Amino acid sequence: LFVINKIPLALTALLGLAAMVICNVCTYDEAFSYFGSEAIILISCMMIVGKASFQTGLAQSIGHKVLGLAKDDERRLAVIGSAITAVMSAFLSNIATLSIMIYMVNGICEANPKIKARNLIMPIAMAAVLGGMATLIGSTPQLTAQGLLESYLGTGNGFEFFTFTGPGALIILATVLYVAFIGYPLGKKLWGGREDGTDLTEAGKTYAEGERNPGKRGVMAVIFFAMLLMFIGMSTIQRFIPQFDLAIVAILSASACILTGCINLSDALKSVSWNLVIWLGSS
């Protein structure tokens, strides 16, 4: 059913989970215990923190300032856009990061006819995927592996927050260099003089605008320090206080975002990809 893909993947996984219980492969308690695993909690909370950073305008502000360094140089914009996308996706949702960067690039292209979106979209998309390799929370596979490791070895015996940063940084550097010297020229050769389309996903517009009220811009500093403390907590605190594993730090960080008004509870719940949670927990 996963291969045929005729019904949603999450539903396929959930039906498979039910079949395991019905056929006595495992008990009900065992089957559904995985929904409370560290990986599920960590992923859900990181989605909330990431959404809060977009909703307060922090991510948009960083993106606009960095992209502004490129001025009117299209190749430079491709390189800088790829670099900032990769760095942001190492800490935030890859899809959300890609959405906002594409939206901002489209805005730059509309304001400057010399810059064509067709030469920028693929480098940014590549960077959004590869940048997630640089930290433990950058991509779902790392979080899943972490949860499995700790289930076998015990809490605190898995990977650390920056375990992947060394090789991840090299991958990001290689990606940026590829975009600068191979990818960008190749794209221009492939696309030629085609006109850009005008389609823009609603998701990209939503993330770029932040779904925020004007008054919420004042809490950008709050979400910045909340995320900074979260990264410090995930990378160091467990060495001194074993109870503060990654999931607990993520829960406290997501709670802080809600309590400080960076995001309300309703939007926080909407920011969680329940389809992913059901699929991952059931699998």
C-alpha atoms as a printed R data frame, in Angstrom:
    type eleno elety resid chain resno      x       y       z
1   ATOM     1    CA   LEU     A     1  0.000   0.000   0.000
2   ATOM     2    CA   PHE     A     2  2.919   2.337   0.620
3   ATOM     3    CA   VAL     A     3  4.190   1.616  -2.902
4   ATOM     4    CA   ILE     A     4  0.777   1.809  -4.607
5   ATOM     5    CA   ASN     A     5 -0.077   5.004  -2.685
6   ATOM     6    CA   LYS     A     6 -3.803   4.810  -3.358
7   ATOM     7    CA   ILE     A     7 -4.719   5.833   0.184
8   ATOM     8    CA   PRO     A     8 -2.891   8.323   2.463
9   ATOM     9    CA   LEU     A     9  0.365   7.017   3.926
10  ATOM    10    CA   ALA     A    10 -0.697   7.859   7.485
11  ATOM    11    CA   LEU     A    11 -3.900   5.836   7.065
12  ATOM    12    CA   THR     A    12 -1.939   2.905   5.635
13  ATOM    13    CA   ALA     A    13  0.378   2.960   8.643
14  ATOM    14    CA   LEU     A    14 -2.542   3.233  11.083
15  ATOM    15    CA   LEU     A    15 -4.336   0.276   9.474
16  ATOM    16    CA   GLY     A    16 -1.120  -1.726   9.676
17  ATOM    17    CA   LEU     A    17 -0.856  -0.863  13.358
18  ATOM    18    CA   ALA     A    18 -4.444  -2.012  13.948
19  ATOM    19    CA   ALA     A    19 -3.704  -5.257  12.103
20  ATOM    20    CA   MET     A    20 -0.759  -5.937  14.432
21  ATOM    21    CA   VAL     A    21 -3.059  -5.644  17.457
22  ATOM    22    CA   ILE     A    22 -5.926  -7.677  15.912
23  ATOM    23    CA   CYS     A    23 -3.557 -10.484  14.936
24  ATOM    24    CA   ASN     A    24 -1.939 -10.532  18.404
25  ATOM    25    CA   VAL     A    25  1.488  -9.543  17.101
26  ATOM    26    CA   CYS     A    26  1.587  -6.986  19.912
27  ATOM    27    CA   THR     A    27 -0.716  -5.675  22.606
28  ATOM    28    CA   TYR     A    28 -2.691  -2.435  22.379
29  ATOM    29    CA   ASP     A    29 -0.456  -0.779  24.989
30  ATOM    30    CA   GLU     A    30  2.697  -1.793  23.147
31  ATOM    31    CA   ALA     A    31  1.355  -0.665  19.787
32  ATOM    32    CA   PHE     A    32  0.375   2.826  20.869
33  ATOM    33    CA   SER     A    33  3.265   3.423  23.268
34  ATOM    34    CA   TYR     A    34  5.356   4.682  20.349
35  ATOM    35    CA   PHE     A    35  3.167   7.779  20.035
36  ATOM    36    CA   GLY     A    36  4.688   8.892  23.325
37  ATOM    37    CA   SER     A    37  8.267   8.263  22.204
38  ATOM    38    CA   GLU     A    38 10.925  10.936  22.439
39  ATOM    39    CA   ALA     A    39 11.100  11.235  18.647
40  ATOM    40    CA   ILE     A    40  7.381  12.052  18.331
41  ATOM    41    CA   ILE     A    41  7.425  14.581  21.185
42  ATOM    42    CA   LEU     A    42 10.612  16.206  19.890
43  ATOM    43    CA   ILE     A    43  9.331  16.524  16.319
44  ATOM    44    CA   SER     A    44  5.978  17.977  17.432
45  ATOM    45    CA   CYS     A    45  7.544  20.553  19.745
46  ATOM    46    CA   MET     A    46 10.127  21.618  17.166
47  ATOM    47    CA   MET     A    47  7.309  22.262  14.688
48  ATOM    48    CA   ILE     A    48  5.718  24.613  17.241
49  ATOM    49    CA   VAL     A    49  8.978  26.474  17.925
50  ATOM    50    CA   GLY     A    50  9.650  26.764  14.199
51  ATOM    51    CA   LYS     A    51  6.164  28.096  13.511
52  ATOM    52    CA   ALA     A    52  6.566  30.635  16.313
53  ATOM    53    CA   SER     A    53  9.756  31.935  14.705
54  ATOM    54    CA   PHE     A    54  7.868  32.524  11.462
55  ATOM    55    CA   GLN     A    55  4.771  33.931  13.133
56  ATOM    56    CA   THR     A    56  6.741  36.533  15.083
57  ATOM    57    CA   GLY     A    57  8.591  37.599  11.928
58  ATOM    58    CA   LEU     A    58 12.064  36.545  13.144
59  ATOM    59    CA   ALA     A    59 12.744  34.156  10.263
60  ATOM    60    CA   GLN     A    60 11.427  36.639   7.687
61  ATOM    61    CA   SER     A    61 13.579  39.444   9.105
62  ATOM    62    CA   ILE     A    62 16.738  37.346   8.930
63  ATOM    63    CA   GLY     A    63 15.941  36.185   5.399
64  ATOM    64    CA   HIS     A    64 15.242  39.683   4.063
65  ATOM    65    CA   LYS     A    65 18.429  41.169   5.529
66  ATOM    66    CA   VAL     A    66 20.664  38.400   4.231
67  ATOM    67    CA   LEU     A    67 19.116  38.344   0.758
68  ATOM    68    CA   GLY     A    68 19.549  42.118   0.610
69  ATOM    69    CA   LEU     A    69 23.339  41.599   0.563
70  ATOM    70    CA   ALA     A    70 23.102  40.208  -2.970
71  ATOM    71    CA   LYS     A    71 21.836  43.529  -4.387
72  ATOM    72    CA   ASP     A    72 21.314  43.138  -8.165
73  ATOM    73    CA   ASP     A    73 23.646  40.175  -8.748
74  ATOM    74    CA   GLU     A    74 21.612  37.057  -9.628
75  ATOM    75    CA   ARG     A    75 24.454  34.568  -9.112
76  ATOM    76    CA   ARG     A    76 25.289  36.130  -5.739
77  ATOM    77    CA   LEU     A    77 21.632  35.918  -4.771
78  ATOM    78    CA   ALA     A    78 21.605  32.208  -5.670
79  ATOM    79    CA   VAL     A    79 24.689  31.583  -3.525
80  ATOM    80    CA   ILE     A    80 23.574  33.670  -0.525
81  ATOM    81    CA   GLY     A    81 20.014  32.335  -0.774
82  ATOM    82    CA   SER     A    82 21.282  28.747  -0.760
83  ATOM    83    CA   ALA     A    83 23.564  29.385   2.202
84  ATOM    84    CA   ILE     A    84 20.940  31.070   4.407
85  ATOM    85    CA   THR     A    85 18.327  28.449   3.462
86  ATOM    86    CA   ALA     A    86 20.674  25.630   4.453
87  ATOM    87    CA   VAL     A    87 21.491  27.249   7.804
88  ATOM    88    CA   MET     A    88 17.831  27.980   8.606
89  ATOM    89    CA   SER     A    89 16.735  24.455   7.656
90  ATOM    90    CA   ALA     A    90 19.299  23.028  10.090
91  ATOM    91    CA   PHE     A    91 17.170  24.403  12.932
92  ATOM    92    CA   LEU     A    92 13.682  24.862  11.440
93  ATOM    93    CA   SER     A    93 11.237  22.896   9.302
94  ATOM    94    CA   ASN     A    94 12.668  22.268   5.834
95  ATOM    95    CA   ILE     A    95  9.294  22.804   4.162
96  ATOM    96    CA   ALA     A    96  8.567  26.025   6.048
97  ATOM    97    CA   THR     A    97 12.051  27.361   5.313
98  ATOM    98    CA   LEU     A    98 11.713  26.530   1.617
99  ATOM    99    CA   SER     A    99  8.278  28.154   1.444
100 ATOM   100    CA   ILE     A   100  9.358  31.460   2.938
101 ATOM   101    CA   MET     A   101 12.614  31.673   0.940
102 ATOM   102    CA   ILE     A   102 10.848  31.016  -2.352
103 ATOM   103    CA   TYR     A   103  8.255  33.649  -1.496
104 ATOM   104    CA   MET     A   104 10.911  36.239  -0.673
105 ATOM   105    CA   VAL     A   105 12.902  35.423  -3.822
106 ATOM   106    CA   ASN     A   106  9.744  35.906  -5.878
107 ATOM   107    CA   GLY     A   107  9.290  39.313  -4.260
108 ATOM   108    CA   ILE     A   108 12.852  40.308  -5.184
109 ATOM   109    CA   CYS     A   109 12.302  39.120  -8.753
110 ATOM   110    CA   GLU     A   110  9.108  41.148  -9.083
111 ATOM   111    CA   ALA     A   111 10.953  44.265  -7.935
112 ATOM   112    CA   ASN     A   112 13.985  43.655 -10.155
113 ATOM   113    CA   PRO     A   113 13.331  42.397 -13.713
114 ATOM   114    CA   LYS     A   114 17.022  41.507 -14.114
115 ATOM   115    CA   ILE     A   115 16.678  38.658 -11.608
116 ATOM   116    CA   LYS     A   116 14.786  35.536 -12.721
117 ATOM   117    CA   ALA     A   117 13.213  33.171 -10.195
118 ATOM   118    CA   ARG     A   118 13.780  30.185 -12.501
119 ATOM   119    CA   ASN     A   119 17.536  30.434 -11.837
120 ATOM   120    CA   LEU     A   120 17.129  30.513  -8.046
121 ATOM   121    CA   ILE     A   121 14.388  28.064  -7.062
122 ATOM   122    CA   MET     A   122 16.249  24.761  -7.497
123 ATOM   123    CA   PRO     A   123 19.416  25.853  -5.598
124 ATOM   124    CA   ILE     A   124 17.267  27.008  -2.686
125 ATOM   125    CA   ALA     A   125 15.253  23.771  -2.734
126 ATOM   126    CA   MET     A   126 18.454  21.695  -2.674
127 ATOM   127    CA   ALA     A   127 19.806  23.733   0.235
128 ATOM   128    CA   ALA     A   128 16.585  23.277   2.230
129 ATOM   129    CA   VAL     A   129 16.971  19.489   2.042
130 ATOM   130    CA   LEU     A   130 20.729  19.246   2.586
131 ATOM   131    CA   GLY     A   131 20.860  21.851   5.362
132 ATOM   132    CA   GLY     A   132 18.721  19.599   7.549
133 ATOM   133    CA   MET     A   133 21.678  17.221   7.868
134 ATOM   134    CA   ALA     A   134 23.711  19.628   9.981
135 ATOM   135    CA   THR     A   135 21.994  19.163  13.368
136 ATOM   136    CA   LEU     A   136 20.148  16.471  15.263
137 ATOM   137    CA   ILE     A   137 16.821  18.302  14.930
138 ATOM   138    CA   GLY     A   138 17.316  19.343  11.294
139 ATOM   139    CA   SER     A   139 15.494  16.387   9.783
140 ATOM   140    CA   THR     A   140 13.012  13.721  10.823
141 ATOM   141    CA   PRO     A   141 15.329  10.727  10.095
142 ATOM   142    CA   GLN     A   142 17.896  11.969  12.625
143 ATOM   143    CA   LEU     A   143 15.228  12.407  15.292
144 ATOM   144    CA   THR     A   144 13.806   8.970  14.571
145 ATOM   145    CA   ALA     A   145 17.231   7.340  14.825
146 ATOM   146    CA   GLN     A   146 17.856   9.183  18.090
147 ATOM   147    CA   GLY     A   147 14.616   7.851  19.572
148 ATOM   148    CA   LEU     A   148 15.448   4.289  18.537
149 ATOM   149    CA   LEU     A   149 18.984   4.500  19.914
150 ATOM   150    CA   GLU     A   150 17.823   5.761  23.288
151 ATOM   151    CA   SER     A   151 15.133   3.072  23.455
152 ATOM   152    CA   TYR     A   152 17.927   0.467  23.214
153 ATOM   153    CA   LEU     A   153 20.748   2.209  25.069
154 ATOM   154    CA   GLY     A   154 18.884   4.387  27.556
155 ATOM   155    CA   THR     A   155 18.290   8.130  27.753
156 ATOM   156    CA   GLY     A   156 21.360  10.232  27.110
157 ATOM   157    CA   ASN     A   157 23.227   7.574  25.133
158 ATOM   158    CA   GLY     A   158 22.278   8.648  21.637
159 ATOM   159    CA   PHE     A   159 23.625  11.409  19.436
160 ATOM   160    CA   GLU     A   160 24.234  14.923  20.698
161 ATOM   161    CA   PHE     A   161 22.731  18.079  19.193
162 ATOM   162    CA   PHE     A   162 25.795  19.000  17.120
163 ATOM   163    CA   THR     A   163 27.067  15.485  16.366
164 ATOM   164    CA   PHE     A   164 26.285  15.909  12.661
165 ATOM   165    CA   THR     A   165 27.426  19.530  12.378
166 ATOM   166    CA   GLY     A   166 30.956  18.723  11.134
167 ATOM   167    CA   PRO     A   167 29.982  16.611   8.111
168 ATOM   168    CA   GLY     A   168 26.770  18.628   7.717
169 ATOM   169    CA   ALA     A   169 28.733  21.879   7.397
170 ATOM   170    CA   LEU     A   170 30.942  20.299   4.733
171 ATOM   171    CA   ILE     A   171 27.834  19.218   2.812
172 ATOM   172    CA   ILE     A   172 26.405  22.748   3.031
173 ATOM   173    CA   LEU     A   173 29.719  24.223   1.853
174 ATOM   174    CA   ALA     A   174 29.861  21.768  -1.057
175 ATOM   175    CA   THR     A   175 26.275  22.658  -1.969
176 ATOM   176    CA   VAL     A   176 26.985  26.404  -1.984
177 ATOM   177    CA   LEU     A   177 30.129  25.928  -4.088
178 ATOM   178    CA   TYR     A   178 28.225  23.693  -6.494
179 ATOM   179    CA   VAL     A   179 25.503  26.324  -6.869
180 ATOM   180    CA   ALA     A   180 28.087  29.061  -7.496
181 ATOM   181    CA   PHE     A   181 30.210  27.318 -10.111
182 ATOM   182    CA   ILE     A   182 28.098  24.498 -11.605
183 ATOM   183    CA   GLY     A   183 24.435  24.640 -10.636
184 ATOM   184    CA   TYR     A   184 23.725  28.274 -11.479
185 ATOM   185    CA   PRO     A   185 25.381  28.212 -14.947
186 ATOM   186    CA   LEU     A   186 23.769  24.848 -15.693
187 ATOM   187    CA   GLY     A   187 20.349  26.182 -14.743
188 ATOM   188    CA   LYS     A   188 20.723  29.200 -17.014
189 ATOM   189    CA   LYS     A   189 21.729  26.882 -19.846
190 ATOM   190    CA   LEU     A   190 18.765  24.539 -19.267
191 ATOM   191    CA   TRP     A   191 16.066  27.187 -18.818
192 ATOM   192    CA   GLY     A   192 17.352  29.510 -21.534
193 ATOM   193    CA   GLY     A   193 15.128  32.511 -22.127
194 ATOM   194    CA   ARG     A   194 11.914  31.031 -20.769
195 ATOM   195    CA   GLU     A   195  9.593  33.362 -18.905
196 ATOM   196    CA   ASP     A   196  9.017  32.859 -15.186
197 ATOM   197    CA   GLY     A   197  5.638  31.598 -14.059
198 ATOM   198    CA   THR     A   198  3.621  33.642 -11.588
199 ATOM   199    CA   ASP     A   199  2.278  30.822  -9.428
200 ATOM   200    CA   LEU     A   200  3.047  31.103  -5.750
201 ATOM   201    CA   THR     A   201  1.896  28.566  -3.190
202 ATOM   202    CA   GLU     A   202 -0.436  29.821  -0.487
203 ATOM   203    CA   ALA     A   203  1.811  28.088   2.035
204 ATOM   204    CA   GLY     A   204  4.737  30.234   0.955
205 ATOM   205    CA   LYS     A   205  2.676  33.399   1.234
206 ATOM   206    CA   THR     A   206  1.427  32.333   4.652
207 ATOM   207    CA   TYR     A   207  4.912  31.686   6.017
208 ATOM   208    CA   ALA     A   208  6.360  34.840   4.477
209 ATOM   209    CA   GLU     A   209  3.660  37.060   5.907
210 ATOM   210    CA   GLY     A   210  3.939  35.200   9.190
211 ATOM   211    CA   GLU     A   211  0.188  35.191   9.871
212 ATOM   212    CA   ARG     A   212  1.075  37.728  12.502
213 ATOM   213    CA   ASN     A   213 -0.523  40.848  13.878
214 ATOM   214    CA   PRO     A   214  1.605  44.038  13.708
215 ATOM   215    CA   GLY     A   215  1.914  44.032  17.484
216 ATOM   216    CA   LYS     A   216  3.676  40.679  17.500
217 ATOM   217    CA   ARG     A   217  6.831  42.032  15.891
218 ATOM   218    CA   GLY     A   218  7.893  43.162  19.339
219 ATOM   219    CA   VAL     A   219  8.311  39.581  20.502
220 ATOM   220    CA   MET     A   220 10.993  38.724  17.918
221 ATOM   221    CA   ALA     A   221 13.634  39.212  20.602
222 ATOM   222    CA   VAL     A   222 11.722  36.847  22.880
223 ATOM   223    CA   ILE     A   223 11.600  34.023  20.327
224 ATOM   224    CA   PHE     A   224 15.264  34.635  19.422
225 ATOM   225    CA   PHE     A   225 16.419  34.155  23.012
226 ATOM   226    CA   ALA     A   226 13.998  31.258  23.526
227 ATOM   227    CA   MET     A   227 15.509  29.456  20.519
228 ATOM   228    CA   LEU     A   228 19.038  30.329  21.639
229 ATOM   229    CA   LEU     A   229 18.396  28.860  25.087
230 ATOM   230    CA   MET     A   230 16.817  25.801  23.465
231 ATOM   231    CA   PHE     A   231 19.904  25.153  21.323
232 ATOM   232    CA   ILE     A   232 22.183  25.633  24.334
233 ATOM   233    CA   GLY     A   233 19.992  23.313  26.399
234 ATOM   234    CA   MET     A   234 19.941  20.615  23.726
235 ATOM   235    CA   SER     A   235 23.688  20.756  23.211
236 ATOM   236    CA   THR     A   236 25.004  21.028  26.778
237 ATOM   237    CA   ILE     A   237 22.512  20.717  29.637
238 ATOM   238    CA   GLN     A   238 22.060  16.940  29.424
239 ATOM   239    CA   ARG     A   239 25.711  16.457  30.315
240 ATOM   240    CA   PHE     A   240 25.041  18.037  33.720
241 ATOM   241    CA   ILE     A   241 21.365  17.182  34.316
242 ATOM   242    CA   PRO     A   242 20.433  13.775  32.781
243 ATOM   243    CA   GLN     A   243 16.682  14.396  33.262
244 ATOM   244    CA   PHE     A   244 16.804  17.205  30.693
245 ATOM   245    CA   ASP     A   245 16.839  15.062  27.596
246 ATOM   246    CA   LEU     A   246 16.070  16.509  24.155
247 ATOM   247    CA   ALA     A   247 12.319  15.939  24.401
248 ATOM   248    CA   ILE     A   248 12.044  17.715  27.767
249 ATOM   249    CA   VAL     A   249 14.022  20.705  26.480
250 ATOM   250    CA   ALA     A   250 11.796  20.807  23.382
251 ATOM   251    CA   ILE     A   251  8.625  20.683  25.538
252 ATOM   252    CA   LEU     A   252  9.864  23.560  27.712
253 ATOM   253    CA   SER     A   253 10.841  25.575  24.622
254 ATOM   254    CA   ALA     A   254  7.469  25.066  22.920
255 ATOM   255    CA   SER     A   255  5.689  25.923  26.174
256 ATOM   256    CA   ALA     A   256  7.760  29.098  26.529
257 ATOM   257    CA   CYS     A   257  6.750  30.171  23.012
258 ATOM   258    CA   ILE     A   258  3.075  29.851  23.972
259 ATOM   259    CA   LEU     A   259  3.392  31.418  27.430
260 ATOM   260    CA   THR     A   260  5.273  34.464  26.117
261 ATOM   261    CA   GLY     A   261  2.738  35.091  23.349
262 ATOM   262    CA   CYS     A   262  5.031  34.224  20.437
263 ATOM   263    CA   ILE     A   263  2.294  31.857  19.269
264 ATOM   264    CA   ASN     A   264 -1.129  31.031  20.694
265 ATOM   265    CA   LEU     A   265 -2.202  27.506  21.597
266 ATOM   266    CA   SER     A   266 -4.562  27.161  18.648
267 ATOM   267    CA   ASP     A   267 -1.867  28.060  16.106
268 ATOM   268    CA   ALA     A   268  0.629  25.867  17.947
269 ATOM   269    CA   LEU     A   269 -1.617  22.825  17.565
270 ATOM   270    CA   LYS     A   270 -2.227  23.661  13.904
271 ATOM   271    CA   SER     A   271  1.509  23.892  13.268
272 ATOM   272    CA   VAL     A   272  2.037  20.224  14.150
273 ATOM   273    CA   SER     A   273  1.961  17.938  11.121
274 ATOM   274    CA   TRP     A   274 -0.393  15.334  12.561
275 ATOM   275    CA   ASN     A   275 -0.177  13.358   9.326
276 ATOM   276    CA   LEU     A   276  3.557  12.908   9.988
277 ATOM   277    CA   VAL     A   277  2.977  12.120  13.661
278 ATOM   278    CA   ILE     A   278  0.422   9.393  12.854
279 ATOM   279    CA   TRP     A   279  2.571   7.931  10.101
280 ATOM   280    CA   LEU     A   280  5.755   7.888  12.206
281 ATOM   281    CA   GLY     A   281  4.104   6.604  15.389
282 ATOM   282    CA   SER     A   282  2.206   3.867  13.555
283 ATOM   283    CA   SER     A   283  5.257   2.759  11.600
